[in-house]
Coordinates of N, CA and C in Angstrom, one line a residue:
X11 N 49.3 19.7 29.2 CA 49.0 19.5 28.4 C 50.1 18.7 27.5
X12 N 49.6 17.0 27.3 CA 50.2 16.6 26.4 C 49.6 17.5 24.6
X13 N 50.5 17.8 24.2 CA 50.5 18.1 22.1 C 49.9 16.4 22.1
X14 N 49.3 16.9 20.9 CA 47.6 15.8 20.0 C 48.2 14.5 19.9
X15 N 47.8 13.3 19.8 CA 46.8 12.0 20.1 C 48.6 11.9 21.2
X16 N 48.8 12.2 21.9 CA 50.6 11.7 22.8 C 50.6 11.3 23.7
X17 N 49.0 11.1 24.4 CA 48.7 10.6 25.8 C 47.1 10.5 26.0
X18 N 46.3 9.5 24.9 CA 45.2 8.9 24.6 C 45.5 8.1 26.3
X19 N 43.9 7.6 25.8 CA 43.4 6.2 27.4 C 44.0 5.1 27.5
X20 N 44.9 5.1 26.1 CA 44.7 3.5 26.6 C 46.7 4.2 27.8
X21 N 47.4 5.0 28.0 CA 48.1 5.5 29.1 C 48.0 5.4 30.3
X22 N 46.6 5.2 30.5 CA 45.8 4.8 31.8 C 46.5 4.0 32.4
X23 N 46.7 3.1 31.7 CA 47.9 2.1 32.9 C 48.8 2.2 33.4
X24 N 49.6 3.5 33.3 CA 50.7 3.8 33.0 C 51.3 5.0 34.3
X25 N 49.8 6.5 34.2 CA 49.8 6.8 34.6 C 48.3 7.3 34.2
X26 N 48.6 8.3 35.9 CA 47.1 9.0 36.3 C 46.6 9.6 34.9
X27 N 46.2 9.9 34.3 CA 45.3 10.7 33.6 C 44.8 12.3 33.8
X28 N 44.1 11.6 35.6 CA 43.7 12.6 35.6 C 44.3 13.6 36.2
X29 N 45.8 13.8 36.3 CA 46.8 14.7 36.6 C 46.8 15.2 35.4
X30 N 46.5 14.8 34.1 CA 46.8 16.3 32.8 C 45.8 17.4 33.3
X31 N 46.4 17.9 32.9 CA 45.3 19.9 31.9 C 44.4 19.6 31.4
X32 N 44.7 19.0 30.8 CA 43.7 18.8 28.7 C 44.8 17.5 29.1
X33 N 43.4 16.9 28.0 CA 44.1 15.7 26.4 C 43.5 15.7 26.0
X34 N 44.0 15.5 24.4 CA 44.0 16.1 23.2 C 44.5 15.0 22.4
X35 N 43.4 14.9 21.9 CA 43.0 14.2 21.1 C 43.2 14.2 19.3
X36 N 44.1 12.5 18.9 CA 44.9 13.3 17.9 C 43.5 13.3 16.5
X37 N 44.1 14.5 15.7 CA 43.3 14.5 14.8 C 42.0 14.0 13.9
X38 N 40.9 14.4 14.3 CA 39.9 13.7 12.9 C 38.6 14.6 12.2
X39 N 39.0 13.5 11.4 CA 38.3 13.6 9.9 C 37.0 13.6 10.1
X40 N 36.2 14.3 9.1 CA 35.0 13.8 9.0 C 34.7 12.1 8.0
X41 N 35.9 11.6 8.0 CA 35.1 10.6 6.9 C 36.9 9.6 7.0
X42 N 37.2 8.2 7.0 CA 37.9 7.3 6.9 C 39.7 7.9 6.1
X43 N 41.0 8.4 6.5 CA 42.3 8.5 6.3 C 43.0 8.0 6.0
X44 N 43.9 7.4 5.4 CA 45.0 6.6 5.5 C 46.5 7.3 5.3
X45 N 46.1 8.0 5.4 CA 47.5 9.4 5.7 C 48.6 8.9 4.7
X46 N 49.6 10.0 4.4 CA 50.6 9.7 3.5 C 51.3 8.4 2.9
X47 N 51.5 7.9 2.2 CA 52.5 7.0 2.6 C 53.8 6.5 2.2
X48 N 54.0 5.5 2.3 CA 55.7 5.5 2.8 C 56.9 6.1 1.3
X49 N 57.6 7.0 1.5 CA 58.5 7.3 2.9 C 57.6 8.5 4.0
X50 N 57.4 8.7 5.1 CA 56.1 9.4 5.8 C 57.9 10.5 6.5
X51 N 58.9 9.9 6.8 CA 59.8 10.7 7.0 C 61.4 10.9 6.7
X52 N 61.8 11.6 7.0 CA 63.2 11.4 6.2 C 64.2 12.4 6.8
X53 N 64.8 12.1 6.7 CA 66.5 12.5 7.7 C 67.7 13.5 7.2
X54 N 67.7 14.9 7.6 CA 68.1 15.5 6.8 C 70.2 15.9 7.5
X55 N 70.5 16.7 6.4 CA 71.5 17.6 8.3 C 71.2 17.8 9.0
X56 N 70.5 18.8 9.0 CA 70.2 19.7 9.5 C 68.5 18.8 11.1
X57 N 67.2 18.2 10.6 CA 67.0 17.6 11.3 C 65.8 16.4 9.9
X58 N 64.5 16.0 10.7 CA 63.9 15.2 10.3 C 62.7 16.0 9.6
X59 N 62.2 15.6 8.0 CA 60.9 15.9 8.3 C 59.5 15.3 8.2
X60 N 58.7 15.4 8.2 CA 58.6 14.1 9.0 C 57.1 14.6 7.8
X61 N 55.4 13.4 7.3 CA 54.9 14.7 7.0 C 53.3 13.6 6.7
X62 N 52.9 13.1 7.5 CA 51.7 12.0 8.2 C 51.0 11.3 6.6
X63 N 50.3 13.1 6.8 CA 48.9 12.7 6.5 C 47.4 12.6 7.3
X64 N 48.0 13.0 8.7 CA 47.0 13.2 9.6 C 45.6 11.4 8.7
X65 N 46.2 10.4 9.8 CA 45.1 8.8 9.6 C 44.2 9.1 10.6
X66 N 43.7 8.8 10.3 CA 43.0 8.2 11.1 C 41.1 7.1 10.0
X67 N 40.2 7.4 11.3 CA 39.5 6.0 11.6 C 37.9 7.6 10.9
X68 N 38.0 8.7 11.3 CA 36.9 9.4 11.2 C 36.0 9.2 12.1
X69 N 35.1 10.8 12.2 CA 34.5 11.5 13.4 C 33.1 9.8 13.8
X70 N 32.6 9.3 13.4 CA 31.6 8.4 13.7 C 32.7 7.4 14.5
X71 N 33.8 7.2 13.7 CA 35.0 6.3 15.1 C 35.2 7.1 16.1
X72 N 35.1 8.5 16.1 CA 35.4 8.5 17.3 C 34.6 9.0 17.9
X73 N 33.6 9.1 17.6 CA 32.3 9.7 18.5 C 31.9 7.6 19.7
X74 N 31.9 6.6 18.4 CA 31.3 6.1 19.2 C 31.8 5.3 20.5
X75 N 34.0 5.3 19.0 CA 34.9 4.1 19.8 C 34.9 5.5 21.0
X76 N 35.6 6.1 20.7 CA 36.9 7.2 21.3 C 36.8 7.7 22.8
X77 N 35.2 9.2 21.5 CA 34.9 9.2 23.0 C 34.0 9.4 24.3
X78 N 33.4 8.1 24.3 CA 32.5 7.7 26.1 C 34.9 6.7 26.8
X79 N 34.6 6.4 25.9 CA 36.6 6.4 26.8 C 37.6 7.6 27.4
X80 N 37.5 8.7 26.1 CA 37.7 9.8 26.8 C 36.9 10.2 28.2
X81 N 35.4 10.4 28.1 CA 34.8 10.7 29.0 C 34.4 9.5 30.3
X82 N 35.8 8.7 30.6 CA 36.4 7.9 31.9 C 36.6 9.1 32.7
X83 N 37.2 10.0 32.0 CA 38.7 11.3 32.7 C 38.6 12.7 32.5
X84 N 38.9 13.0 33.3 CA 38.2 14.7 34.4 C 38.5 15.4 33.9
X85 N 40.7 15.5 33.2 CA 40.5 16.8 32.2 C 39.6 16.6 31.1
X86 N 39.8 18.0 30.6 CA 39.0 18.7 29.5 C 39.7 18.0 28.1
X87 N 39.3 18.0 27.3 CA 39.2 17.6 25.7 C 39.2 18.3 24.4
X88 N 40.4 18.4 24.3 CA 40.6 19.3 23.8 C 41.0 18.1 22.2
X89 N 39.9 18.5 20.5 CA 40.0 17.9 19.6 C 40.5 19.0 18.7
X90 N 41.3 18.0 17.5 CA 42.2 18.8 17.1 C 40.2 18.6 15.0
X91 N 40.4 18.9 14.3 CA 39.0 18.8 13.3 C 39.8 18.9 11.7
X92 N 40.2 18.0 11.0 CA 40.3 18.0 9.9 C 39.6 18.2 8.6
X93 N 39.3 19.6 7.8 CA 38.4 19.1 6.8 C 38.9 19.1 5.2
X94 N 38.5 18.8 4.5 CA 39.1 19.2 3.4 C 38.0 20.3 2.3
X95 N 36.2 20.4 2.3 CA 36.2 20.9 2.2 C 35.3 22.4 2.8
X96 N 34.9 22.9 2.3 CA 34.3 23.9 3.4 C 32.8 23.9 4.4
X97 N 32.4 22.2 2.9 CA 31.5 21.1 4.0 C 31.6 20.4 5.3
X98 N 32.9 19.9 5.3 CA 33.8 19.2 5.4 C 32.8 19.9 7.4

């Protein structure tokens, strides 16, 4: 099972996605999110700090555009869901 968002259905041309134990979508939020402003990464003496901010197109886009693509493959789909409020 790959990490979140690292093996989307876009990889189907180069790898058999049905061989994965599961597919893990990028985090989905209720609304469109641009993520954090740049710079999003900083190098330090001991490593790299990244703060992408979970950009995404929102739940409607995920359900209408992405989910039908994921459903073409056999592995179960794991979806990370982000919320900013309890109502989300």
